[in-house]
């Protein structure tokens, strides 16, 4: 599993700016490529950012669900087999940011959702300090 911090770039792109992977040596490791942007409406990190915006008629089901839950979940959207869980938070002068995790295979979405929501709340506080 990897953790990431992403920022909205303009109105239509999401760019990971920070990633953390486990320090221990393993045979298989998931990582998130810094700076590799993708459409804001794809992937848990972008959908979490979109969910920060006021509800609009054209919102996707994923954005509506993320807004209701406080975090987004995607499976296989950016990479086959990858499951992303992310929560958005507001940053002054930006469309938004998100913090989350990506893993291959099954994850405890409820537990991760609560953890990323907590991390997003703490990061929002820090961004206003």
Coordinates of C-alpha atoms in Angstrom, one line a residue:
X1 CA 0.0 0.0 0.0
X2 CA 1.1 3.5 -0.7
X3 CA -0.2 6.8 0.7
X4 CA -0.4 10.0 -1.4
X5 CA -1.1 13.7 -1.3
X6 CA -2.5 15.2 -4.5
X7 CA -3.4 18.7 -5.7
X8 CA -5.9 19.9 -8.3
X9 CA -4.1 21.5 -11.2
X10 CA -6.5 23.8 -12.9
X11 CA -10.1 22.7 -13.2
X12 CA -9.5 19.3 -14.9
X13 CA -6.3 17.6 -13.7
X14 CA -5.1 15.9 -10.5
X15 CA -1.4 15.6 -9.8
X16 CA 0.2 13.6 -6.9
X17 CA 2.8 15.7 -5.2
X18 CA 3.9 13.4 -2.4
X19 CA 3.9 9.7 -1.9
X20 CA 5.0 7.4 1.0
X21 CA 5.6 3.6 0.7
X22 CA 6.4 1.2 3.5
X23 CA 10.1 1.3 4.6
X24 CA 10.5 -2.4 5.0
X25 CA 11.7 -4.5 2.1
X26 CA 9.1 -6.6 0.4
X27 CA 8.9 -8.6 -2.7
X28 CA 6.1 -6.5 -4.2
X29 CA 5.6 -2.8 -3.5
X30 CA 2.9 -0.3 -4.6
X31 CA 4.0 3.2 -5.4
X32 CA 2.5 6.4 -6.8
X33 CA 4.4 8.3 -9.4
X34 CA 4.9 11.9 -8.4
X35 CA 3.9 14.4 -11.0
X36 CA 2.0 11.9 -13.2
X37 CA -1.3 13.9 -13.7
X38 CA -4.6 12.4 -14.7
X39 CA -8.1 13.7 -15.3
X40 CA -9.7 15.1 -12.1
X41 CA -12.8 12.9 -12.6
X42 CA -10.7 9.7 -12.6
X43 CA -9.2 8.0 -9.5
X44 CA -10.0 8.3 -5.9
X45 CA -7.8 11.4 -5.4
X46 CA -9.4 13.5 -8.1
X47 CA -13.0 12.4 -7.2
X48 CA -12.3 13.4 -3.6
X49 CA -11.3 16.8 -4.7
X50 CA -14.4 17.2 -6.9
X51 CA -16.6 16.1 -3.9
X52 CA -15.5 19.3 -2.1
X53 CA -17.4 21.4 -4.6
X54 CA -21.1 22.3 -4.1
X55 CA -23.5 19.7 -5.6
X56 CA -24.2 20.2 -9.3
X57 CA -26.6 18.6 -11.7
X58 CA -23.7 17.0 -13.7
X59 CA -22.0 15.4 -10.8
X60 CA -21.1 11.7 -11.4
X61 CA -22.4 9.0 -9.1
X62 CA -18.8 8.6 -7.7
X63 CA -18.6 12.3 -6.8
X64 CA -22.1 12.1 -5.1
X65 CA -21.1 9.0 -3.1
X66 CA -17.8 10.6 -2.1
X67 CA -19.6 13.8 -0.9
X68 CA -22.0 11.7 1.2
X69 CA -19.3 9.4 2.7
X70 CA -16.6 12.0 3.1
X71 CA -14.2 9.9 1.1
X72 CA -14.0 8.4 -2.4
X73 CA -13.3 4.8 -3.4
X74 CA -12.3 3.6 -6.9
X75 CA -11.2 0.2 -8.1
X76 CA -9.2 -0.4 -11.3
X77 CA -9.8 3.2 -12.6
X78 CA -6.2 4.3 -13.0
X79 CA -4.5 0.9 -12.8
X80 CA -6.0 -2.5 -13.2
X81 CA -6.3 -4.2 -9.8
X82 CA -5.6 -1.0 -7.8
X83 CA -8.0 0.2 -5.1
X84 CA -7.8 3.9 -4.1
X85 CA -9.4 5.5 -1.1
X86 CA -9.1 9.3 -0.7
X87 CA -10.5 12.3 1.2
X88 CA -10.4 15.8 -0.1
X89 CA -9.6 18.9 1.9
X90 CA -9.6 22.6 1.1
X91 CA -6.4 24.5 0.7
X92 CA -6.4 28.3 0.4
X93 CA -6.0 29.5 -3.3
X94 CA -6.4 26.0 -4.7
X95 CA -9.4 24.1 -6.1
X96 CA -8.6 21.4 -3.6
X97 CA -6.3 18.6 -2.4
X98 CA -6.7 15.0 -1.3
X99 CA -4.9 12.5 0.8
X100 CA -5.3 8.8 0.4
X101 CA -4.1 5.3 -0.1
X102 CA -3.7 2.9 -3.1
X103 CA -3.3 -0.8 -2.8
X104 CA -3.5 -3.8 -5.0
X105 CA -6.4 -6.2 -4.1
X106 CA -8.9 -6.1 -1.3
X107 CA -8.7 -3.5 1.4
X108 CA -10.9 -2.5 4.4
X109 CA -12.6 0.4 2.7
X110 CA -14.4 1.6 5.8
X111 CA -11.3 1.6 8.0
X112 CA -9.2 3.4 5.3
X113 CA -12.0 5.8 4.7
X114 CA -12.1 6.9 8.3
X115 CA -8.3 7.2 8.4
X116 CA -8.0 9.3 5.2
X117 CA -10.9 11.5 6.5
X118 CA -9.0 12.1 9.7
X119 CA -5.8 12.9 7.8
X120 CA -7.6 15.3 5.5
X121 CA -9.1 17.1 8.5
X122 CA -5.6 17.5 10.1
X123 CA -4.1 18.7 6.8
X124 CA -6.9 21.2 6.3
X125 CA -6.1 22.7 9.7
X126 CA -2.4 22.8 8.9
X127 CA -3.0 24.5 5.5
X128 CA -4.9 27.3 7.3
X129 CA -2.3 27.8 10.0

